[in-house]
Amino acid sequence: MKVNKQIGNFVTRNVRVALMLAMLFPALTFAQNGKLVLSFENTFGAEPLAFDKEYTNAHGENLRFTLLNYFISNIKLTRTDGSVYAVPQDSCYFLVRHSVPETHKIELTVPEGKYSSLTFLIGVDSLRSTQGPEKRQGVLDVGAGARGMYWQWNSGYIFFKMEGKSKSLPDSTRNGFYYHIGGYGGFDSKTLNCIRYRTLTFEKLKVSEKKTAQVNVTFDASKFFSAQTPIKVTEKRSIMGGPVSVKIADNYKDIFSLSGVIYSRMKK
Amino acid sequence: MRLATVFILTLLLSGCTDDDQPVKDPYAFETPSNFPSPVYTFENNPVSKRGVELGQMLFYDPVLSLDSSIACANCHQQAVAFSDPVHRFSRGVDDAAGFRNAPAIQNMAFQNNFFWDGGVKHLDFVPINAVTSKIEMAETLEHVVYKLNRSSFYPQKFKAAFGGDEITSQQMLYALSQFMNLMISANAKYDKYVRGDEHLTAEEAEGLELFENKCRVCHATDLFTDDSFRNNGLDASFEKDSGRERITEFEGDRGKFKVPGLRNVALTSPYMHDGRFNTLQQVLDHYASNVKNSETLDPVLKQGESLGIRLSEQEKLKLIAFLNTLSDNEFTHDKRFANPFVK
């Protein structure tokens, strides 16, 4: 009995403390989190991108894709009042691999509220690119998750990687095209910088505990060849570094576009 | 009763070392008194006996290569300060030829840039180059980790060193870093002279003075490098190897290579990024009379009436005598760095 009473007292006391805290810091104690999904949809024009299909780009060149991967990181959401929520640094790195459908959806836990824009980095920031293995977990693990997305000799991540075959290319090239874009700008001396942030604005995005919000982001691979710096596979079938890769980064950055926001009820 | 025993034992044990010098832990990292501070992130990966011993095994184990034909130690041999005495360009799996000379491995904890072009900034990521390069070990990190996990002895050794039930690439890289961090060469005749424990001959001392006046600008501190990238006038054009420019893609870096530390330099022939010189005499001849001009030639080699560094034949001999005092016999014979599979 006595023990029970003690527990009772303890609980009452703590409820009182909690209430006091709640009055002092209403935002902190009552902030609820909701689920937000960023869904990356790779397309070619209006169609979903498929590796077994052949396409024609704006230059009339034949294309078949065999690989499309990109890092998405440093995700930030701006509220309608201008304040910003940043996804915690250690859990803000994602790698979208077209061949692995589960990687197309990025699930985030975000404070409830109304948001007006989303910003993300296509690639990996410079700080993380110079830290030790303890900071390279999950998709950043150069011995596992980051497979194929890391340059060892010029140590750094490949931010964006697109490969494929083109019948417009001569057989001597094995018909292959390769675009590997990376370069974080260097640690203490300047190197190639392909770090590009993309911001997408929406009229309103409401995150709440009750519904899952999903932001659909489209990457239209057809635009890759006909953006600001046009790329013809027959002229440049391999880009892995070099000043032109900076222009490619500018190209692909703008291709990420908002195609809509949908809501679904949380399953109990 | 038991307490009393423990008390007496403690007294006895502590008594043993009371009068003597405290016993030095051979597996503790210690910065030599004449060295600058280390740059390695020890807080994430402190040096431990188990970790170092594991790194030592990995360093000598060809399991790191595709066909188990090549270990790190193939091209980094202890007797010559972990450089490659045989090949101008080291040979990889299937006898593939590299395009640069294998550098010595020593005093790694103190360096900011790795490889001749500084392509890697963090020691933990250095081994990945050799493991995954097609012209070196031609493996993948993933597959090495897979092989280690299936081995009959590595899993228990990794568990003892790092905990966890499965070997990860992080643990493998940490073990190699611990091993390399302990590989400090700081007991050459020169070091003993600096610490007041030994004297130099007149020739060596004059060589040191010449070195201070003519070489220290680049080969700074007692690591004998300022960790910078410079074009030392080996060539007038750089189609074969543009050096640092490969990394920065900046024309101003064309033909620049990392200033190598000169510890054990008398042992680490051949010299330069492409191993073009076999002797120190040839190296000094280059600086004295063969420096070639180009856009990026280092300004310190353009100061006199002619390019390069003014050196008489006599001065060269004195410099060589001094450079020989940088050979560290203890380092090249240290059991902690020797092949653990040979008993």
Coordinates of C-alpha atoms in Angstrom, one line a residue:
Chain A
M1 CA 0.0 0.0 0.0
K2 CA 2.7 2.4 1.1
V3 CA 4.7 1.6 -2.0
N4 CA 1.7 2.3 -4.2
K5 CA 1.1 5.6 -2.5
Q6 CA 4.7 6.5 -3.2
I7 CA 4.3 5.7 -6.8
G8 CA 1.1 7.7 -6.9
N9 CA 2.9 10.7 -5.4
F10 CA 5.7 10.4 -7.8
V11 CA 3.3 10.3 -10.8
T12 CA 1.3 13.3 -9.5
R13 CA 4.4 15.3 -8.9
N14 CA 5.7 14.5 -12.4
V15 CA 2.4 15.3 -14.1
R16 CA 2.5 18.6 -12.3
V17 CA 6.0 19.3 -13.5
A18 CA 5.0 18.3 -17.0
L19 CA 2.1 20.6 -17.0
M20 CA 4.2 23.5 -15.8
L21 CA 6.7 22.8 -18.5
A22 CA 3.9 22.6 -21.0
M23 CA 2.7 26.0 -20.0
L24 CA 6.2 27.4 -20.3
F25 CA 7.2 25.8 -23.6
P26 CA 4.0 25.0 -25.4
A27 CA 5.7 24.5 -28.8
L28 CA 8.2 22.0 -27.5
T29 CA 5.9 19.8 -25.5
F30 CA 2.9 19.6 -27.8
A31 CA 4.8 19.5 -31.1
Q32 CA 3.7 16.3 -32.8
N33 CA 5.4 14.6 -35.7
G34 CA 3.8 13.5 -38.9
K35 CA 5.0 11.3 -41.7
L36 CA 6.3 12.8 -45.0
V37 CA 7.2 10.7 -48.0
L38 CA 9.4 12.1 -50.8
S39 CA 8.7 10.0 -53.8
F40 CA 11.1 10.2 -56.7
E41 CA 9.7 9.1 -60.0
N42 CA 12.1 8.7 -62.9
T43 CA 10.4 9.2 -66.2
F44 CA 11.3 9.6 -69.9
G45 CA 8.9 12.2 -71.0
A46 CA 5.5 11.3 -69.7
E47 CA 6.2 7.6 -69.3
P48 CA 7.8 5.9 -66.3
L49 CA 11.5 5.2 -67.1
A50 CA 12.1 1.5 -67.8
F51 CA 15.5 -0.1 -68.3
D52 CA 14.3 -2.5 -71.0
K53 CA 12.8 0.2 -73.2
E54 CA 14.3 2.1 -76.0
Y55 CA 13.9 5.9 -76.2
T56 CA 14.8 8.7 -78.6
N57 CA 16.2 12.0 -77.2
A58 CA 15.7 15.5 -78.6
H59 CA 18.7 15.0 -80.9
G60 CA 17.1 12.0 -82.5
E61 CA 19.6 9.6 -80.8
N62 CA 18.6 6.2 -79.7
L63 CA 18.9 5.4 -76.0
R64 CA 18.4 2.6 -73.6
F65 CA 19.3 3.1 -69.9
T66 CA 21.1 0.6 -67.8
L67 CA 21.7 2.6 -64.7
L68 CA 20.4 5.7 -62.9
N69 CA 21.4 6.5 -59.4
Y70 CA 21.6 9.7 -57.4
F71 CA 22.1 10.8 -53.8
I72 CA 19.5 13.0 -52.1
S73 CA 20.6 14.6 -48.9
N74 CA 20.5 17.7 -46.6
I75 CA 16.7 17.9 -46.8
K76 CA 15.1 21.0 -45.5
L77 CA 11.5 22.1 -45.3
T78 CA 10.5 25.7 -45.0
R79 CA 7.3 26.5 -43.2
T80 CA 4.7 29.0 -44.4
D81 CA 6.0 31.3 -41.6
G82 CA 9.5 31.2 -43.1
S83 CA 11.0 29.0 -40.3
V84 CA 12.9 26.0 -41.4
Y85 CA 12.9 22.3 -40.4
A86 CA 16.1 20.5 -41.3
V87 CA 16.2 16.7 -41.3
P88 CA 18.8 15.7 -38.7
Q89 CA 22.2 15.5 -40.3
D90 CA 23.0 11.9 -39.5
S91 CA 19.8 10.7 -41.0
C92 CA 19.6 12.9 -44.1
Y93 CA 21.4 10.8 -46.7
F94 CA 19.5 8.8 -49.2
L95 CA 20.5 7.0 -52.4
V96 CA 17.9 6.6 -55.1
R97 CA 18.7 3.6 -57.3
H98 CA 16.4 3.2 -60.2
S99 CA 16.8 -0.6 -60.2
V100 CA 15.7 -0.8 -56.5
P101 CA 12.1 0.5 -56.3
E102 CA 12.2 0.7 -52.4
T103 CA 14.8 3.4 -52.7
H104 CA 12.5 5.7 -54.7
K105 CA 10.6 6.6 -51.6
I106 CA 12.2 8.5 -48.8
E107 CA 10.3 8.4 -45.5
L108 CA 10.7 11.2 -43.1
T109 CA 9.4 12.1 -39.7
V110 CA 8.7 15.8 -39.7
P111 CA 7.0 18.1 -37.2
E112 CA 3.4 18.8 -37.9
G113 CA 2.7 22.0 -39.7
K114 CA 2.3 23.8 -43.0
Y115 CA 5.2 23.9 -45.3
S116 CA 5.8 25.9 -48.5
S117 CA 9.0 24.6 -49.9
L118 CA 11.4 21.6 -49.9
T119 CA 15.1 21.9 -50.5
F120 CA 17.5 19.0 -51.0
L121 CA 21.1 18.5 -52.2
I122 CA 21.7 16.2 -55.1
G123 CA 24.8 14.6 -53.9
V124 CA 26.7 14.6 -50.6
D125 CA 27.9 17.8 -48.8
S126 CA 31.6 18.6 -48.5
L127 CA 31.8 18.1 -44.7
R128 CA 30.5 14.6 -44.8
S129 CA 32.8 13.8 -47.8
T130 CA 35.8 14.4 -45.7
Q131 CA 34.8 12.7 -42.5
G132 CA 35.9 9.3 -41.3
P133 CA 34.1 6.0 -41.7
E134 CA 32.1 6.5 -38.5
K135 CA 30.2 9.2 -40.4
R136 CA 29.7 7.1 -43.5
Q137 CA 27.0 4.7 -42.5
G138 CA 24.1 3.2 -44.6
V139 CA 24.1 4.5 -48.1
L140 CA 27.4 6.4 -47.4
D141 CA 29.3 3.2 -46.5
V142 CA 31.9 3.0 -49.1
G143 CA 32.2 -0.7 -48.5
A144 CA 28.5 -1.5 -48.8
G145 CA 25.6 1.0 -49.3
A146 CA 27.5 3.4 -51.6
R147 CA 28.5 0.6 -54.0
G148 CA 29.4 2.1 -57.3
M149 CA 28.9 5.6 -56.1
Y150 CA 32.4 6.3 -54.8
W151 CA 35.6 7.4 -56.4
Q152 CA 38.5 6.0 -54.5
W153 CA 41.4 7.7 -56.4
N154 CA 39.9 11.2 -56.1
S155 CA 38.2 10.4 -52.9
G156 CA 34.5 11.4 -52.9
Y157 CA 31.0 10.3 -53.8
I158 CA 29.6 10.1 -57.3
F159 CA 26.5 12.3 -56.8
F160 CA 24.7 11.3 -60.0
K161 CA 25.3 8.3 -62.2
M162 CA 23.6 7.6 -65.5
E163 CA 24.6 4.9 -67.9
G164 CA 23.2 3.2 -70.9
K165 CA 23.5 2.0 -74.5
S166 CA 22.8 3.8 -77.7
K167 CA 22.5 2.4 -81.2
S168 CA 23.5 5.8 -82.4
L169 CA 27.0 5.1 -81.1
P170 CA 29.5 3.0 -83.1
D171 CA 30.0 -0.7 -82.2
S172 CA 33.6 0.1 -81.4
T173 CA 32.4 2.0 -78.3
R174 CA 30.2 -1.0 -77.3
N175 CA 27.4 1.5 -77.7
G176 CA 27.9 2.7 -74.1
F177 CA 27.3 6.1 -72.6
Y178 CA 28.4 7.0 -69.1
Y179 CA 27.8 10.1 -67.0
H180 CA 29.3 10.1 -63.6
I181 CA 29.0 13.4 -61.8
G182 CA 30.6 14.3 -58.5
G183 CA 33.1 16.6 -56.8
Y184 CA 32.4 18.3 -53.5
G185 CA 34.6 21.4 -54.0
G186 CA 37.6 20.3 -52.0
F187 CA 38.5 20.4 -48.3
D188 CA 41.3 23.0 -48.1
S189 CA 42.0 23.6 -51.7
K190 CA 39.5 24.2 -54.4
T191 CA 38.4 21.2 -56.6
L192 CA 35.5 20.6 -58.9
N193 CA 32.2 21.6 -57.3
C194 CA 29.1 19.8 -58.4
I195 CA 27.1 20.4 -55.2
R196 CA 23.7 21.5 -56.3
Y197 CA 20.7 22.2 -54.2
R198 CA 17.2 22.1 -55.6
T199 CA 14.2 23.9 -54.1
L200 CA 10.7 23.0 -55.0
T201 CA 7.8 25.2 -53.8
F202 CA 4.3 24.1 -53.3
E203 CA 1.1 26.0 -52.5
K204 CA 0.7 24.2 -49.3
L205 CA 2.0 21.0 -47.7
K206 CA 0.3 20.0 -44.6
V207 CA 2.0 17.5 -42.3
S208 CA -0.1 16.1 -39.5
E209 CA -0.1 13.1 -37.3
K210 CA -3.3 11.8 -38.9
K211 CA -2.3 11.6 -42.5
T212 CA 0.8 10.7 -44.5
A213 CA 1.8 13.4 -46.9
Q214 CA 3.6 12.4 -50.0
V215 CA 5.5 14.8 -52.2
N216 CA 6.0 13.5 -55.7
V217 CA 9.2 14.6 -57.4
T218 CA 9.7 13.8 -61.0
F219 CA 13.0 13.3 -62.7
D220 CA 12.5 13.4 -66.5
A221 CA 15.5 11.7 -68.0
S222 CA 14.6 13.0 -71.5
K223 CA 15.4 16.5 -70.3
F224 CA 18.9 15.5 -69.3
F225 CA 20.0 15.7 -72.9
S226 CA 18.2 18.9 -73.9
A227 CA 18.7 21.1 -70.9
Q228 CA 20.7 24.3 -70.8
T229 CA 23.9 22.5 -71.8
P230 CA 22.6 20.1 -74.5
I231 CA 24.3 16.6 -74.3
K232 CA 24.5 14.5 -77.4
V233 CA 25.6 10.9 -76.7
T234 CA 27.3 10.9 -80.1
E235 CA 29.5 13.8 -79.1
K236 CA 30.0 13.2 -75.4
R237 CA 29.3 9.7 -74.4
S238 CA 31.5 9.7 -71.3
I239 CA 31.7 12.4 -68.7
M240 CA 33.5 11.6 -65.5
G241 CA 34.8 14.8 -64.1
G242 CA 36.1 17.7 -66.1
P243 CA 34.7 21.3 -66.2
V244 CA 31.7 20.0 -68.3
S245 CA 30.5 18.0 -65.3
V246 CA 29.7 21.2 -63.5
K247 CA 27.4 22.1 -66.4
I248 CA 25.8 18.6 -66.2
A249 CA 25.1 19.2 -62.5
D250 CA 23.4 22.4 -63.5
N251 CA 21.4 20.5 -66.0
Y252 CA 20.1 17.8 -63.8
K253 CA 19.4 20.0 -60.8
D254 CA 16.6 21.8 -62.7
I255 CA 15.1 18.5 -64.0
F256 CA 13.9 17.6 -60.5
S257 CA 10.4 19.0 -60.5
L258 CA 7.3 18.8 -58.3
S259 CA 4.5 16.8 -59.7
G260 CA 2.1 16.9 -56.8
V261 CA 1.3 16.3 -53.2
I262 CA -1.0 13.5 -52.1
Y263 CA -2.3 12.5 -48.7
S264 CA -3.3 9.1 -47.3
R265 CA -4.7 8.2 -44.0
M266 CA -2.4 6.5 -41.5
K267 CA -3.1 2.8 -41.2
K268 CA -4.0 1.9 -37.6
Chain B
M1 CA 41.3 -12.2 4.1
R2 CA 40.7 -11.8 0.3
L3 CA 40.8 -8.1 0.5
A4 CA 44.1 -8.2 2.4
T5 CA 45.6 -10.5 -0.3
V6 CA 44.5 -8.0 -3.0
F7 CA 46.0 -5.2 -1.0
I8 CA 49.3 -6.9 -0.6
L9 CA 49.4 -8.0 -4.3
T10 CA 48.7 -4.4 -5.4
L11 CA 51.5 -3.2 -3.2
L12 CA 53.8 -5.8 -4.6
L13 CA 52.9 -5.1 -8.2
S14 CA 53.2 -1.4 -7.9
G15 CA 56.5 -1.9 -6.1
C16 CA 58.0 -3.5 -9.1
T17 CA 58.0 -0.4 -11.2
D18 CA 58.5 2.1 -8.5
D19 CA 62.2 2.5 -8.9
D20 CA 62.4 1.9 -12.6
Q21 CA 61.2 4.1 -15.5
P22 CA 57.4 3.6 -16.1
V23 CA 57.0 0.8 -18.6
K24 CA 56.1 2.3 -22.0
D25 CA 53.2 0.7 -23.7
P26 CA 54.5 -0.2 -27.2
Y27 CA 50.9 0.1 -28.5
A28 CA 50.2 3.6 -27.3
F29 CA 50.4 6.4 -29.8
E30 CA 52.9 9.0 -28.8
T31 CA 54.0 12.0 -30.7
P32 CA 57.8 12.3 -31.0
S33 CA 59.0 15.4 -29.2
N34 CA 60.4 16.9 -32.4
F35 CA 57.2 16.3 -34.5
P36 CA 54.2 18.6 -35.1
S37 CA 50.8 17.5 -33.7
P38 CA 49.1 14.6 -35.4
V39 CA 46.1 15.3 -37.6
Y40 CA 44.4 11.9 -37.5
T41 CA 41.0 11.8 -35.8
F42 CA 42.0 9.5 -32.9
E43 CA 38.9 10.3 -31.0
N44 CA 37.0 8.1 -33.5
N45 CA 39.5 5.4 -33.7
P46 CA 42.0 5.2 -30.9
V47 CA 45.1 3.0 -31.3
S48 CA 44.9 -0.3 -29.4
K49 CA 47.1 -3.4 -29.3
R50 CA 44.3 -5.6 -30.7
G51 CA 43.5 -3.1 -33.5
V52 CA 47.1 -2.6 -34.5
E53 CA 47.8 -6.4 -34.6
L54 CA 44.7 -6.8 -36.7
G55 CA 45.9 -4.1 -39.1
Q56 CA 49.3 -5.8 -39.2
M57 CA 47.7 -9.1 -40.3
L58 CA 45.6 -7.3 -42.9
F59 CA 48.6 -5.5 -44.2
Y60 CA 50.4 -8.7 -44.9
D61 CA 47.5 -10.8 -46.0
P62 CA 46.9 -11.2 -49.8
V63 CA 43.2 -11.8 -49.0
L64 CA 42.8 -8.1 -49.8
S65 CA 43.4 -8.8 -53.5
L66 CA 41.2 -10.3 -56.1
D67 CA 43.1 -13.6 -56.5
S68 CA 44.9 -13.6 -53.2
S69 CA 48.1 -12.9 -55.0
I70 CA 49.1 -9.5 -53.5
A71 CA 49.2 -8.0 -50.1
C72 CA 49.9 -4.4 -49.1
A73 CA 53.3 -5.5 -48.1
N74 CA 54.2 -6.6 -51.6
C75 CA 54.7 -3.0 -52.7
H76 CA 55.4 -1.6 -49.2
Q77 CA 58.3 -3.5 -47.7
Q78 CA 59.5 -2.8 -44.2
A79 CA 63.2 -3.1 -45.0
V80 CA 62.9 0.0 -47.2
A81 CA 60.5 2.0 -45.0
F82 CA 57.4 0.4 -46.6
S83 CA 58.3 1.4 -50.2
D84 CA 58.8 -0.7 -53.3
P85 CA 62.6 -1.3 -53.9
V86 CA 62.1 -3.3 -57.1
H87 CA 59.7 -1.5 -59.3
R88 CA 59.6 2.0 -60.7
F89 CA 55.9 1.3 -61.1
S90 CA 54.6 -1.3 -58.8
R91 CA 52.9 -4.4 -60.2
G92 CA 49.3 -5.3 -59.3
V93 CA 47.1 -8.4 -59.9
D94 CA 47.9 -10.1 -63.2
D95 CA 51.1 -8.1 -63.3
A96 CA 49.3 -4.9 -64.2
A97 CA 51.6 -1.9 -64.1
G98 CA 50.7 1.2 -62.2
F99 CA 51.8 4.6 -63.3
R100 CA 53.3 6.0 -60.2
N101 CA 56.0 4.9 -57.8
A102 CA 54.7 3.3 -54.5
P103 CA 55.5 5.9 -51.7
A104 CA 56.9 4.9 -48.3
I105 CA 54.4 4.4 -45.5
Q106 CA 55.5 6.2 -42.4
N107 CA 54.3 9.0 -40.1
M108 CA 50.9 8.8 -41.6
A109 CA 49.1 10.2 -38.6
F110 CA 50.7 13.5 -39.3
Q111 CA 49.7 14.0 -42.9
N112 CA 46.8 15.9 -44.4
N113 CA 47.1 14.6 -48.0
F114 CA 47.7 11.2 -49.3
F115 CA 49.1 9.8 -52.6
W116 CA 51.2 11.8 -55.0
D117 CA 48.2 13.9 -56.1
G118 CA 46.5 14.2 -52.7
G119 CA 43.5 12.4 -54.0
V120 CA 42.6 11.2 -50.5
K121 CA 42.3 13.5 -47.5
H122 CA 41.6 11.0 -44.7
L123 CA 43.9 8.1 -43.7
D124 CA 41.0 5.8 -43.2
F125 CA 40.2 5.9 -46.9
V126 CA 43.7 5.4 -48.1
P127 CA 43.7 1.6 -48.3
I128 CA 40.6 1.6 -50.5
N129 CA 42.6 3.0 -53.4
A130 CA 45.0 0.0 -53.4
V131 CA 42.3 -2.6 -52.8
T132 CA 39.9 -1.4 -55.5
S133 CA 42.3 -0.2 -58.2
K134 CA 42.3 -2.4 -61.3
I135 CA 46.1 -2.0 -61.5
E136 CA 46.7 -2.9 -57.9
M137 CA 44.6 -5.4 -55.9
A138 CA 41.5 -5.2 -58.2
E139 CA 39.1 -6.2 -55.5
T140 CA 36.0 -4.6 -54.0
L141 CA 35.8 -3.5 -50.4
E142 CA 32.5 -5.4 -50.1
H143 CA 34.0 -8.6 -51.2
V144 CA 37.1 -8.3 -49.0
V145 CA 34.7 -7.8 -46.0
Y146 CA 32.8 -10.9 -47.2
K147 CA 36.0 -13.0 -47.3
L148 CA 37.1 -11.7 -43.9
N149 CA 33.7 -12.7 -42.4
R150 CA 34.1 -16.2 -43.8
S151 CA 37.6 -16.7 -42.6
S152 CA 38.4 -19.1 -39.7
F153 CA 40.2 -16.5 -37.6
Y154 CA 39.4 -12.9 -38.5
P155 CA 35.8 -12.8 -37.1
Q156 CA 37.0 -13.5 -33.6
K157 CA 39.9 -11.1 -33.9
F158 CA 37.7 -8.3 -35.1
K159 CA 35.2 -9.0 -32.4
A160 CA 38.0 -8.7 -29.8
A161 CA 39.2 -5.5 -31.2
F162 CA 36.0 -3.7 -32.1
G163 CA 33.0 -5.7 -30.8
G164 CA 30.0 -6.6 -32.9
D165 CA 29.2 -9.8 -34.5
E166 CA 30.0 -9.0 -38.1
I167 CA 33.1 -7.5 -39.6
T168 CA 32.3 -4.2 -41.4
S169 CA 34.4 -2.2 -43.9
Q170 CA 34.7 0.5 -41.3
Q171 CA 36.3 -1.9 -38.8
M172 CA 38.7 -3.1 -41.5
L173 CA 39.7 0.4 -42.4
Y174 CA 40.1 1.3 -38.7
A175 CA 42.4 -1.6 -38.1
L176 CA 44.6 -0.6 -41.1
S177 CA 44.7 3.0 -39.9
Q178 CA 45.6 1.9 -36.4
F179 CA 48.5 -0.1 -37.8
M180 CA 49.6 2.8 -40.0
N181 CA 49.3 5.4 -37.2
L182 CA 51.7 3.4 -35.1
M183 CA 54.2 3.3 -37.9
I184 CA 56.2 6.3 -36.8
S185 CA 59.8 6.7 -37.9
A186 CA 61.5 9.1 -35.4
N187 CA 64.6 7.3 -34.2
A188 CA 67.0 8.0 -37.0
K189 CA 70.5 9.3 -36.2
Y190 CA 69.2 12.8 -37.0
D191 CA 66.4 12.5 -34.4
K192 CA 68.9 11.4 -31.8
Y193 CA 71.1 14.3 -32.7
V194 CA 68.1 16.7 -32.4
R195 CA 67.3 15.3 -29.0
G196 CA 70.9 15.7 -27.9
D197 CA 71.6 12.0 -27.7
E198 CA 74.1 11.6 -30.5
H199 CA 76.5 13.7 -32.6
L200 CA 76.8 14.2 -36.3
T201 CA 80.0 13.9 -38.2
A202 CA 81.4 17.2 -39.6
E203 CA 80.2 16.2 -43.1
E204 CA 76.7 15.3 -41.9
A205 CA 76.5 18.6 -39.9
E206 CA 77.5 20.6 -42.9
G207 CA 75.0 18.7 -45.0
L208 CA 72.3 19.6 -42.4
E209 CA 73.3 23.3 -42.6
L210 CA 73.1 23.1 -46.4
F211 CA 69.7 21.4 -46.1
E212 CA 68.4 24.1 -43.8
N213 CA 69.4 26.8 -46.3
K214 CA 68.4 25.1 -49.6
C215 CA 65.8 22.4 -49.0
R216 CA 63.8 23.3 -45.9
V217 CA 61.4 25.6 -47.7
C218 CA 59.6 22.5 -49.0
H219 CA 60.9 19.7 -46.8
A220 CA 59.8 21.5 -43.7
T221 CA 59.5 20.4 -40.1
D222 CA 60.9 17.1 -38.8
L223 CA 58.5 15.3 -41.1
F224 CA 60.5 16.8 -43.9
T225 CA 57.5 17.9 -45.9
D226 CA 55.2 20.9 -45.8
D227 CA 52.4 18.7 -47.2
S228 CA 52.0 20.9 -50.2
F229 CA 51.9 20.2 -53.9
R230 CA 54.7 21.6 -56.1
N231 CA 56.1 21.3 -59.6
N232 CA 59.8 20.6 -59.1
G233 CA 60.7 21.0 -62.7
L234 CA 61.0 17.3 -63.8
D235 CA 59.3 18.0 -67.1
A236 CA 58.3 20.9 -69.3
S237 CA 54.9 19.4 -70.2
F238 CA 52.7 16.9 -68.4
E239 CA 50.7 14.9 -70.9
K240 CA 51.8 11.7 -69.2
D241 CA 50.8 12.7 -65.7
S242 CA 49.3 16.0 -64.7
G243 CA 49.6 15.3 -61.0
R244 CA 47.5 17.4 -58.7
E245 CA 45.5 18.7 -61.7
R246 CA 43.9 15.3 -62.0
I247 CA 42.3 15.9 -58.6
T248 CA 41.5 19.7 -58.7
E249 CA 40.9 20.1 -62.4
F250 CA 42.7 23.4 -62.0
E251 CA 45.3 24.3 -64.6
G252 CA 47.4 26.0 -62.0
D253 CA 48.0 22.6 -60.4
R254 CA 49.4 21.0 -63.6
G255 CA 52.5 19.0 -63.0
K256 CA 52.4 19.5 -59.2
F257 CA 53.0 16.5 -56.9
K258 CA 53.0 16.1 -53.1
V259 CA 56.3 17.1 -51.5
P260 CA 57.4 13.7 -50.0
G261 CA 58.7 13.5 -46.5
L262 CA 62.4 12.5 -46.6
R263 CA 62.5 10.1 -43.7
N264 CA 64.4 7.0 -44.7
V265 CA 65.0 8.6 -48.0
A266 CA 68.3 6.7 -48.5
L267 CA 66.3 3.5 -48.5
T268 CA 63.3 4.5 -50.6
S269 CA 64.8 4.5 -54.1
P270 CA 63.6 4.9 -56.9
Y271 CA 62.7 8.6 -56.5
M272 CA 60.0 11.0 -57.7
H273 CA 56.4 10.2 -58.5
D274 CA 57.4 8.1 -61.5
G275 CA 60.5 6.6 -59.9
R276 CA 62.7 8.1 -62.7
F277 CA 65.8 8.5 -60.5
N278 CA 67.6 5.6 -58.9
T279 CA 70.1 7.5 -56.6
L280 CA 70.1 10.5 -54.4
Q281 CA 73.0 11.8 -56.5
Q282 CA 70.6 11.8 -59.6
V283 CA 68.0 13.6 -57.5
L284 CA 70.4 16.4 -56.5
D285 CA 71.8 16.6 -60.1
H286 CA 68.3 17.3 -61.2
Y287 CA 67.8 20.1 -58.7
A288 CA 71.3 21.5 -59.5
S289 CA 71.2 21.5 -63.3
N290 CA 68.2 19.9 -64.9
V291 CA 65.2 21.8 -63.7
K292 CA 62.8 22.4 -66.6
N293 CA 60.7 25.5 -66.9
S294 CA 56.9 25.5 -67.3
E295 CA 54.0 27.7 -66.3
T296 CA 53.6 26.0 -62.9
L297 CA 57.3 25.5 -62.0
D298 CA 57.6 26.3 -58.3
P299 CA 58.8 29.9 -57.6
V300 CA 61.5 28.7 -55.2
L301 CA 63.2 27.0 -58.1
K302 CA 63.2 30.2 -60.2
Q303 CA 65.0 32.5 -57.8
G304 CA 68.5 32.5 -59.0
E305 CA 70.1 33.4 -62.4
S306 CA 69.4 29.9 -63.6
L307 CA 66.6 27.5 -62.7
G308 CA 67.0 25.1 -59.8
I309 CA 69.1 25.1 -56.7
R310 CA 72.8 26.1 -56.8
L311 CA 74.8 23.1 -55.5
S312 CA 78.5 22.2 -56.0
E313 CA 79.6 18.6 -56.3
Q314 CA 81.0 18.8 -52.8
E315 CA 77.8 20.2 -51.4
K316 CA 75.8 17.4 -53.0
L317 CA 78.0 14.9 -51.2
K318 CA 77.5 16.6 -47.9
L319 CA 73.7 16.7 -48.4
I320 CA 73.8 13.0 -49.2
A321 CA 75.7 12.3 -46.0
F322 CA 73.1 14.2 -44.1
L323 CA 70.2 12.5 -45.8
N324 CA 71.7 9.2 -44.7
T325 CA 71.2 10.3 -41.1
L326 CA 67.4 10.1 -41.7
S327 CA 67.5 6.3 -42.0
D328 CA 65.8 4.7 -39.1
N329 CA 67.1 1.2 -38.4
E330 CA 64.7 0.7 -35.5
F331 CA 61.7 1.5 -37.7
T332 CA 62.8 -0.9 -40.5
H333 CA 63.3 -3.7 -38.0
D334 CA 60.4 -3.1 -35.6
K335 CA 58.6 -6.4 -34.8
R336 CA 55.3 -4.5 -34.4
F337 CA 55.4 -3.8 -38.2
A338 CA 56.8 -7.1 -39.4
N339 CA 55.0 -9.9 -41.2
P340 CA 52.9 -11.6 -38.5
F341 CA 52.5 -14.8 -40.6
V342 CA 56.2 -15.5 -40.5
K343 CA 57.2 -16.8 -37.1

